[in-house]
Amino acid sequence: MKAIGQYLKEKREAKELSIDDVSNETGIIPALLNGLENGDTALFINLENYDDILSYYCEYLGLPKKALTAQNKILKIYEQRGNPLPGASGAKNTLKELLPALKLIKERQRVSLDLFEINFGSYAKAKEILRYLQDNGFIIKRAGSLDWLINTEKINEHLRGY
């Protein structure tokens, strides 16, 4: 399964159009076209603005927006659950520090930025690992709390294969 942006880019390239060509024909600025193709919604004023421009771009390329949007929702659900996508390669995750991080959490029964910074060498890497773990449901940060909740079941399930 591919994200919407991948379909947009593939269709545009199949028509041998550059971002500038599309921009000139549609009036959509190149930065927003790149944002659509890269899945970067931060460039848009709001989700309604994103949706309107996505609709126009899909129509321009001859792509079915409803089908792409539905598929994108499925992709997001799989990502939130931390499941591999149907038909994806055998690799469970792409973050190379994932297994050591999960083993560390299981061993220490705690999660903290300091713990990851000490074990993985930098503040930036520690933040990246925490974000990845949170985005994939291994840890959860409660609103208004400084503590992380550990999804022990998910960690054990993931480590079972290793």
XYZ file of N, CA, C and O in Angstrom:
648
model
N 0.833 -1.181 0.000
C 0.000 0.000 0.000
C 0.879 1.245 0.000
O 1.876 1.288 0.682
N 0.461 2.232 -0.754
C 1.229 3.462 -0.843
C 0.437 4.610 -0.235
O -0.784 4.600 -0.217
N 1.161 5.624 0.205
C 0.527 6.838 0.705
C 0.041 7.668 -0.490
O 0.514 7.489 -1.625
N -0.878 8.577 -0.229
C -1.436 9.425 -1.285
C -0.332 10.130 -2.058
O -0.338 10.173 -3.282
N 0.633 10.689 -1.329
C 1.706 11.443 -1.977
C 2.484 10.632 -2.987
O 2.880 11.144 -4.038
N 2.695 9.347 -2.690
C 3.418 8.487 -3.625
C 2.636 8.327 -4.930
O 3.213 8.360 -6.016
N 1.313 8.147 -4.817
C 0.491 8.038 -6.020
C 0.524 9.339 -6.825
O 0.624 9.311 -8.051
N 0.420 10.465 -6.123
C 0.442 11.751 -6.811
C 1.746 11.921 -7.585
O 1.740 12.288 -8.770
N 2.852 11.646 -6.924
C 4.166 11.814 -7.556
C 4.330 10.855 -8.738
O 4.786 11.258 -9.812
N 3.956 9.584 -8.555
C 4.082 8.604 -9.633
C 3.251 8.995 -10.846
O 3.687 8.877 -11.986
N 2.016 9.449 -10.600
C 1.124 9.841 -11.702
C 1.684 11.066 -12.425
O 1.686 11.121 -13.654
N 2.182 12.041 -11.636
C 2.769 13.243 -12.244
C 3.976 12.869 -13.094
O 4.109 13.317 -14.239
N 4.862 12.028 -12.551
C 6.066 11.630 -13.283
C 5.722 10.785 -14.508
O 6.388 10.888 -15.536
N 4.674 9.960 -14.412
C 4.245 9.152 -15.560
C 3.779 10.039 -16.709
O 3.919 9.677 -17.875
N 3.243 11.188 -16.364
C 2.807 12.149 -17.381
C 3.957 13.055 -17.824
O 3.752 13.988 -18.587
N 5.159 12.755 -17.263
C 6.379 13.519 -17.566
C 6.202 15.015 -17.284
O 6.600 15.864 -18.073
N 5.604 15.297 -16.136
C 5.398 16.678 -15.704
C 6.300 16.968 -14.511
O 6.451 16.128 -13.623
N 6.877 18.155 -14.478
C 7.649 18.580 -13.311
C 6.704 19.290 -12.347
O 5.572 19.637 -12.708
N 7.186 19.513 -11.146
C 6.398 20.286 -10.173
C 6.088 21.663 -10.751
O 4.967 22.172 -10.618
N 7.062 22.275 -11.410
C 6.853 23.602 -12.005
C 5.801 23.566 -13.113
O 4.997 24.494 -13.240
N 5.797 22.497 -13.922
C 4.770 22.360 -14.965
C 3.375 22.352 -14.345
O 2.476 23.057 -14.791
N 3.210 21.535 -13.304
C 1.908 21.422 -12.633
C 1.535 22.757 -11.998
O 0.390 23.193 -12.095
N 2.511 23.394 -11.372
C 2.255 24.684 -10.732
C 1.778 25.716 -11.754
O 0.822 26.454 -11.505
N 2.440 25.766 -12.907
C 2.060 26.718 -13.951
C 0.662 26.458 -14.484
O -0.078 27.395 -14.783
N 0.288 25.172 -14.594
C -1.025 24.831 -15.144
C -2.162 24.940 -14.128
O -3.292 25.234 -14.495
N -1.863 24.670 -12.849
C -2.929 24.647 -11.838
C -2.974 25.908 -10.979
O -3.993 26.194 -10.362
N -1.862 26.613 -10.892
C -1.785 27.772 -10.008
C -1.445 27.408 -8.566
O -1.384 28.276 -7.698
N -1.224 26.123 -8.290
C -0.828 25.682 -6.945
C 0.672 25.916 -6.812
O 1.440 25.485 -7.672
N 1.091 26.586 -5.741
C 2.513 26.893 -5.607
C 3.324 25.609 -5.404
O 2.843 24.646 -4.811
N 4.559 25.583 -5.938
C 5.386 24.376 -5.869
C 5.568 23.813 -4.452
O 5.578 22.597 -4.268
N 5.687 24.680 -3.455
C 5.886 24.202 -2.080
C 4.695 23.359 -1.621
O 4.864 22.337 -0.946
N 3.476 23.759 -2.000
C 2.290 22.988 -1.613
C 2.197 21.679 -2.387
O 1.797 20.654 -1.836
N 2.595 21.707 -3.653
C 2.620 20.464 -4.433
C 3.612 19.476 -3.816
O 3.308 18.294 -3.667
N 4.785 19.972 -3.448
C 5.774 19.122 -2.778
C 5.226 18.612 -1.450
O 5.438 17.455 -1.088
N 4.517 19.473 -0.727
C 3.910 19.077 0.539
C 2.911 17.950 0.353
O 2.885 16.993 1.122
N 2.086 18.053 -0.685
C 1.118 16.987 -0.976
C 1.836 15.682 -1.291
O 1.472 14.627 -0.785
N 2.867 15.757 -2.116
C 3.576 14.541 -2.526
C 4.404 13.939 -1.392
O 4.647 12.741 -1.377
N 4.828 14.767 -0.446
C 5.636 14.272 0.674
C 4.824 14.018 1.936
O 5.366 13.638 2.965
N 3.515 14.259 1.870
C 2.655 14.028 3.028
C 2.862 15.035 4.145
O 2.584 14.759 5.303
N 3.351 16.230 3.815
C 3.630 17.259 4.812
C 2.461 18.237 4.894
O 2.373 19.184 4.130
N 1.556 17.992 5.840
C 0.371 18.843 5.971
C 0.659 20.137 6.730
O -0.183 21.024 6.763
N 1.853 20.259 7.310
C 2.185 21.459 8.085
C 2.232 22.709 7.216
O 2.111 23.825 7.714
N 2.389 22.552 5.913
C 2.474 23.697 5.007
C 1.115 24.346 4.745
O 1.047 25.451 4.248
N 0.047 23.642 5.075
C -1.285 24.113 4.738
C -1.909 24.880 5.898
O -1.622 24.606 7.062
N -2.760 25.831 5.577
C -3.397 26.693 6.577
C -4.191 25.861 7.575
O -4.115 26.065 8.770
N -4.959 24.916 7.054
C -5.758 24.015 7.888
C -6.093 22.779 7.067
O -5.744 22.694 5.890
N -6.755 21.820 7.675
C -7.062 20.576 6.963
C -8.048 20.790 5.820
O -7.999 20.088 4.817
N -8.916 21.763 5.951
C -9.856 22.055 4.867
C -9.102 22.571 3.644
O -9.373 22.165 2.513
N -8.119 23.436 3.873
C -7.271 23.947 2.800
C -6.511 22.800 2.136
O -6.448 22.694 0.913
N -5.960 21.907 2.952
C -5.243 20.730 2.434
C -6.176 19.889 1.571
O -5.835 19.490 0.459
N -7.381 19.633 2.083
C -8.346 18.797 1.381
C -8.757 19.411 0.043
O -8.862 18.705 -0.963
N -8.976 20.719 0.022
C -9.361 21.400 -1.217
C -8.259 21.304 -2.269
O -8.522 21.001 -3.436
N -7.029 21.551 -1.862
C -5.917 21.510 -2.807
C -5.663 20.070 -3.256
O -5.397 19.818 -4.439
N -5.778 19.111 -2.336
C -5.623 17.702 -2.691
C -6.682 17.297 -3.716
O -6.375 16.620 -4.704
N -7.916 17.724 -3.520
C -8.997 17.403 -4.460
C -8.678 17.939 -5.849
O -8.832 17.233 -6.853
N -8.230 19.173 -5.886
C -7.915 19.811 -7.171
C -6.753 19.094 -7.859
O -6.795 18.823 -9.061
N -5.719 18.743 -7.096
C -4.547 18.061 -7.658
C -4.930 16.665 -8.157
O -4.517 16.245 -9.242
N -5.728 15.930 -7.380
C -6.179 14.607 -7.810
C -6.992 14.705 -9.102
O -6.802 13.907 -10.028
N -7.892 15.683 -9.162
C -8.706 15.889 -10.361
C -7.810 16.200 -11.557
O -7.988 15.643 -12.644
N -6.832 17.058 -11.361
C -5.899 17.435 -12.426
C -5.153 16.215 -12.959
O -4.976 16.051 -14.162
N -4.723 15.322 -12.041
C -3.962 14.140 -12.454
C -4.845 12.969 -12.886
O -4.354 11.971 -13.400
N -6.158 13.079 -12.640
C -7.070 12.001 -13.001
C -7.053 10.855 -12.008
O -7.269 9.699 -12.374
N -6.818 11.156 -10.746
C -6.782 10.136 -9.697
C -8.069 10.180 -8.869
O -8.611 11.258 -8.630
N -8.541 9.028 -8.388
C -9.755 8.986 -7.560
C -9.446 9.388 -6.116
O -8.932 8.608 -5.335
N -9.782 10.622 -5.757
C -9.440 11.144 -4.432
C -10.058 10.327 -3.307
O -9.404 10.035 -2.309
N -11.306 9.914 -3.442
C -11.967 9.165 -2.363
C -11.238 7.859 -2.076
O -11.039 7.498 -0.924
N -10.837 7.142 -3.115
C -10.132 5.871 -2.917
C -8.765 6.111 -2.268
O -8.351 5.375 -1.368
N -8.067 7.145 -2.706
C -6.755 7.454 -2.127
C -6.884 7.867 -0.668
O -6.077 7.480 0.171
N -7.906 8.660 -0.355
C -8.117 9.106 1.018
C -8.446 7.926 1.922
O -7.932 7.818 3.032
N -9.275 7.015 1.450
C -9.616 5.822 2.242
C -8.370 4.978 2.493
O -8.139 4.511 3.609
N -7.560 4.799 1.461
C -6.335 4.020 1.619
C -5.382 4.703 2.592
O -4.740 4.055 3.404
N -5.314 6.022 2.533
C -4.440 6.767 3.439
C -4.883 6.575 4.895
O -4.055 6.451 5.787
N -6.198 6.529 5.139
C -6.705 6.284 6.493
C -6.287 4.908 6.987
O -5.911 4.740 8.142
N -6.345 3.922 6.103
C -5.917 2.565 6.468
C -4.435 2.562 6.821
O -4.027 1.974 7.827
N -3.616 3.245 6.022
C -2.178 3.338 6.313
C -1.935 3.938 7.689
O -1.105 3.444 8.454
N -2.656 4.997 8.013
C -2.472 5.657 9.306
C -2.868 4.748 10.465
O -2.216 4.742 11.503
N -3.920 3.977 10.298
C -4.342 3.040 11.339
C -3.253 2.007 11.576
O -2.896 1.710 12.715
N -2.706 1.461 10.506
C -1.625 0.483 10.651
C -0.416 1.094 11.344
O 0.197 0.476 12.204
N -0.062 2.335 10.965
C 1.075 3.005 11.595
C 0.828 3.232 13.078
O 1.699 3.019 13.904
N -0.382 3.682 13.436
C -0.705 3.941 14.839
C -0.644 2.665 15.670
O -0.239 2.694 16.821
N -1.036 1.565 15.074
C -1.008 0.296 15.793
C 0.377 -0.337 15.784
O 0.615 -1.306 16.495
N 1.278 0.190 14.948
C 2.624 -0.361 14.866
C 2.671 -1.693 14.143
O 3.621 -2.454 14.292
N 1.647 -1.978 13.341
C 1.607 -3.237 12.595
C 2.297 -3.070 11.254
O 2.234 -1.997 10.653
N 2.932 -4.138 10.752
C 3.453 -4.060 9.391
C 2.286 -4.002 8.413
O 1.228 -4.569 8.670
N 2.464 -3.304 7.317
C 1.405 -3.188 6.335
C 1.214 -4.504 5.594
O 2.168 -5.239 5.388
N -0.003 -4.793 5.174
C -0.221 -5.998 4.386
C 0.623 -5.927 3.122
O 0.641 -4.904 2.444
N 1.329 -6.988 2.832
C 2.167 -7.026 1.642
C 3.496 -6.333 1.807
O 4.274 -6.246 0.871
N 3.792 -5.817 3.002
C 5.069 -5.141 3.220
C 6.152 -6.188 3.381
O 5.889 -7.345 3.645
N 7.399 -5.749 3.267
C 8.509 -6.679 3.421
C 8.547 -7.190 4.852
O 7.887 -6.661 5.732
N 9.363 -8.196 5.119
C 9.410 -8.841 6.422
C 9.941 -7.970 7.531
O 9.786 -8.301 8.694
N 10.571 -6.852 7.231
C 11.129 -6.005 8.278
C 10.000 -5.416 9.101
O 9.033 -4.893 8.573
N 10.144 -5.497 10.433
C 9.086 -4.976 11.301
C 9.136 -3.456 11.413
O 8.128 -2.799 11.481
N 10.312 -2.866 11.499
C 10.436 -1.427 11.634
C 11.742 -0.969 11.010
O 12.664 -1.751 10.829
N 11.841 0.326 10.726
C 13.023 0.834 10.056
C 14.009 1.496 11.011
O 15.146 1.695 10.640
N 13.599 1.833 12.198
C 14.491 2.488 13.143
C 15.480 1.458 13.679
O 15.085 0.508 14.353
N 16.778 1.644 13.382
C 17.759 0.608 13.764
C 17.946 0.501 15.269
O 18.355 -0.537 15.770
N 17.626 1.540 16.021
C 17.762 1.511 17.477
C 16.541 0.927 18.177
O 16.503 0.845 19.392
N 15.530 0.513 17.409
C 14.289 0.060 18.015
C 14.496 -1.135 18.949
O 14.067 -1.101 20.095
N 15.139 -2.179 18.479
C 15.312 -3.367 19.322
C 16.112 -3.060 20.588
O 15.677 -3.436 21.681
N 17.277 -2.371 20.477
C 17.984 -2.043 21.719
C 17.146 -1.179 22.669
O 17.203 -1.353 23.886
N 16.354 -0.262 22.113
C 15.512 0.601 22.953
C 14.439 -0.222 23.663
O 14.199 -0.037 24.861
N 13.815 -1.134 22.944
C 12.782 -1.975 23.548
C 13.365 -2.882 24.627
O 12.771 -3.073 25.687
N 14.546 -3.420 24.356
C 15.210 -4.275 25.354
C 15.568 -3.470 26.599
O 15.431 -3.954 27.722
N 16.003 -2.233 26.396
C 16.341 -1.349 27.513
C 15.098 -1.045 28.361
O 15.143 -1.103 29.592
N 13.998 -0.742 27.710
C 12.745 -0.466 28.427
C 12.313 -1.697 29.216
O 11.935 -1.591 30.386
N 12.388 -2.853 28.585
C 11.967 -4.079 29.247
C 12.853 -4.365 30.466
O 12.363 -4.740 31.532
N 14.144 -4.149 30.310
C 15.093 -4.400 31.403
C 14.910 -3.414 32.553
O 14.855 -3.791 33.717
N 14.789 -2.132 32.236
C 14.723 -1.091 33.262
C 13.316 -0.806 33.754
O 13.127 -0.170 34.779
N 12.318 -1.188 32.994
C 10.912 -0.924 33.327
C 10.652 0.574 33.517
O 9.876 0.978 34.378
N 11.335 1.363 32.724
C 11.093 2.813 32.744
C 11.515 3.417 31.414
O 12.273 2.806 30.661
N 11.026 4.616 31.157
C 11.337 5.340 29.935
C 11.652 6.770 30.317
O 10.926 7.388 31.106
N 12.756 7.293 29.803
C 13.048 8.709 30.006
C 14.002 9.181 28.929
O 14.755 8.400 28.347
N 13.951 10.470 28.683
C 14.849 11.083 27.712
C 16.301 10.877 28.141
O 17.157 10.533 27.323
N 16.566 11.062 29.428
C 17.930 10.876 29.949
C 18.438 9.458 29.712
O 19.587 9.253 29.316
N 17.603 8.477 29.981
C 17.987 7.082 29.803
C 18.408 6.819 28.353
O 19.438 6.198 28.097
N 17.624 7.316 27.401
C 17.952 7.107 25.987
C 19.152 7.945 25.557
O 19.960 7.498 24.739
N 19.270 9.147 26.092
C 20.414 9.986 25.744
C 21.713 9.315 26.175
O 22.681 9.266 25.421
N 21.734 8.762 27.373
C 22.934 8.079 27.885
C 23.247 6.844 27.038
O 24.394 6.591 26.698
N 22.223 6.097 26.671
C 22.442 4.834 25.974
C 22.594 4.954 24.457
O 23.134 4.053 23.828
N 22.127 6.041 23.883
C 22.199 6.170 22.426
C 23.006 7.386 21.962
O 23.031 7.688 20.782
N 23.649 8.082 22.896
C 24.676 9.041 22.537
C 24.317 10.484 22.308
O 25.192 11.324 22.352
N 23.067 10.813 22.066
C 22.756 12.223 21.852
C 21.307 12.532 22.219
O 20.438 11.656 22.176
N 21.084 13.782 22.529
C 19.749 14.270 22.860
C 18.823 14.105 21.647
O 17.688 13.641 21.774
N 19.335 14.469 20.456
C 18.520 14.386 19.241
C 18.106 12.945 18.961
O 16.949 12.667 18.628
N 19.028 12.000 19.101
C 18.719 10.591 18.862
C 17.712 10.097 19.907
O 16.784 9.366 19.588
N 17.883 10.507 21.156
C 16.963 10.112 22.218
C 15.544 10.598 21.909
O 14.571 9.853 22.047
N 15.406 11.845 21.464
C 14.083 12.390 21.109
C 13.480 11.638 19.926
O 12.283 11.355 19.894
N 14.326 11.305 18.946
C 13.851 10.562 17.780
C 13.309 9.190 18.204
O 12.243 8.763 17.756
N 14.033 8.522 19.069
C 13.605 7.203 19.535
C 12.304 7.309 20.326
O 11.369 6.528 20.112
N 12.223 8.274 21.230
C 10.991 8.456 22.005
C 9.796 8.734 21.098
O 8.718 8.166 21.285
N 9.993 9.587 20.132
C 8.902 9.922 19.209
C 8.467 8.677 18.436
O 7.280 8.400 18.283
N 9.440 7.911 17.962
C 9.127 6.692 17.214
C 8.357 5.696 18.089
O 7.360 5.124 17.654
N 8.833 5.514 19.314
C 8.165 4.586 20.233
C 6.741 5.036 20.529
O 5.815 4.229 20.588
N 6.560 6.337 20.707
C 5.229 6.876 20.986
C 4.331 6.759 19.754
O 3.190 6.305 19.858
N 4.849 7.142 18.584
C 4.058 7.087 17.360
C 3.609 5.672 17.021
O 2.588 5.473 16.378
N 4.384 4.682 17.450
C 4.068 3.292 17.133
C 3.433 2.534 18.294
O 3.304 1.319 18.250
N 3.044 3.265 19.349
C 2.254 2.683 20.426
C 3.013 1.852 21.446
O 2.405 1.147 22.231
N 4.348 1.941 21.473
C 5.116 1.208 22.473
C 5.077 1.918 23.827
O 5.143 1.281 24.867
N 4.980 3.252 23.779
C 4.876 4.051 24.995
C 3.792 5.102 24.788
O 3.482 5.469 23.659
N 3.234 5.581 25.894
C 2.157 6.564 25.827
C 2.433 7.645 26.859
O 2.721 7.352 28.022
N 2.331 8.886 26.455
C 2.509 10.011 27.372
C 1.127 10.517 27.749
O 0.368 10.963 26.898
N 0.799 10.417 29.032
C -0.500 10.902 29.491
C -0.519 12.423 29.485
O 0.470 13.055 29.833
N -1.645 12.978 29.106
C -1.799 14.430 29.084
C -1.587 14.990 30.485
O -2.129 14.469 31.461
N -0.777 16.027 30.579
C -0.532 16.677 31.863
C 0.411 15.921 32.774
O 0.575 16.272 33.934
N 1.043 14.873 32.275
C 1.945 14.072 33.098
C 3.339 14.063 32.495
O 3.510 14.222 31.295
N 4.323 13.890 33.322
C 5.697 13.776 32.850
C 6.104 12.312 32.662
O 7.174 12.026 32.140
N 5.255 11.409 33.111
C 5.569 9.986 33.061
C 5.091 9.344 31.763
O 4.084 9.739 31.191
N 5.824 8.332 31.345
C 5.454 7.526 30.191
C 4.811 6.239 30.683
O 5.293 5.625 31.626
N 3.748 5.826 30.030
C 3.167 4.511 30.284
C 3.786 3.553 29.271
O 3.934 3.880 28.091
N 4.161 2.371 29.726
C 4.812 1.395 28.865
C 3.794 0.352 28.427
O 3.101 -0.241 29.247
N 3.713 0.137 27.133
C 2.837 -0.895 26.584
C 3.639 -2.201 26.569
O 4.173 -2.618 25.547
N 3.723 -2.827 27.733
C 4.545 -4.022 27.926
C 4.124 -5.145 26.987
O 4.973 -5.847 26.427
N 2.837 -5.298 26.797
C 2.330 -6.356 25.926
C 2.853 -6.192 24.497
O 3.324 -7.135 23.875
N 2.799 -4.974 24.001
C 3.267 -4.710 22.636
C 4.775 -4.899 22.530
O 5.266 -5.452 21.549
N 5.517 -4.454 23.538
C 6.972 -4.618 23.533
C 7.329 -6.106 23.540
O 8.158 -6.554 22.737
N 6.688 -6.863 24.417
C 6.956 -8.301 24.479
C 6.602 -8.991 23.169
O 7.339 -9.859 22.693
N 5.487 -8.592 22.585
C 5.062 -9.175 21.310
C 6.098 -8.896 20.217
O 6.444 -9.768 19.434
N 6.602 -7.671 20.211
C 7.584 -7.293 19.190
C 8.913 -8.019 19.411
O 9.540 -8.455 18.449
N 9.311 -8.146 20.658
C 10.592 -8.796 20.971
C 10.533 -10.313 20.820
O 11.583 -10.950 20.705
N 9.343 -10.873 20.820
C 9.189 -12.326 20.734
C 9.882 -12.901 19.502
O 10.433 -13.978 19.537
N 9.881 -12.151 18.417
C 10.493 -12.635 17.181
C 12.009 -12.515 17.144
O 12.646 -12.951 16.194
N 12.590 -11.946 18.203
C 14.042 -11.709 18.183
C 14.702 -12.437 19.288
O 14.824 -12.396 20.310
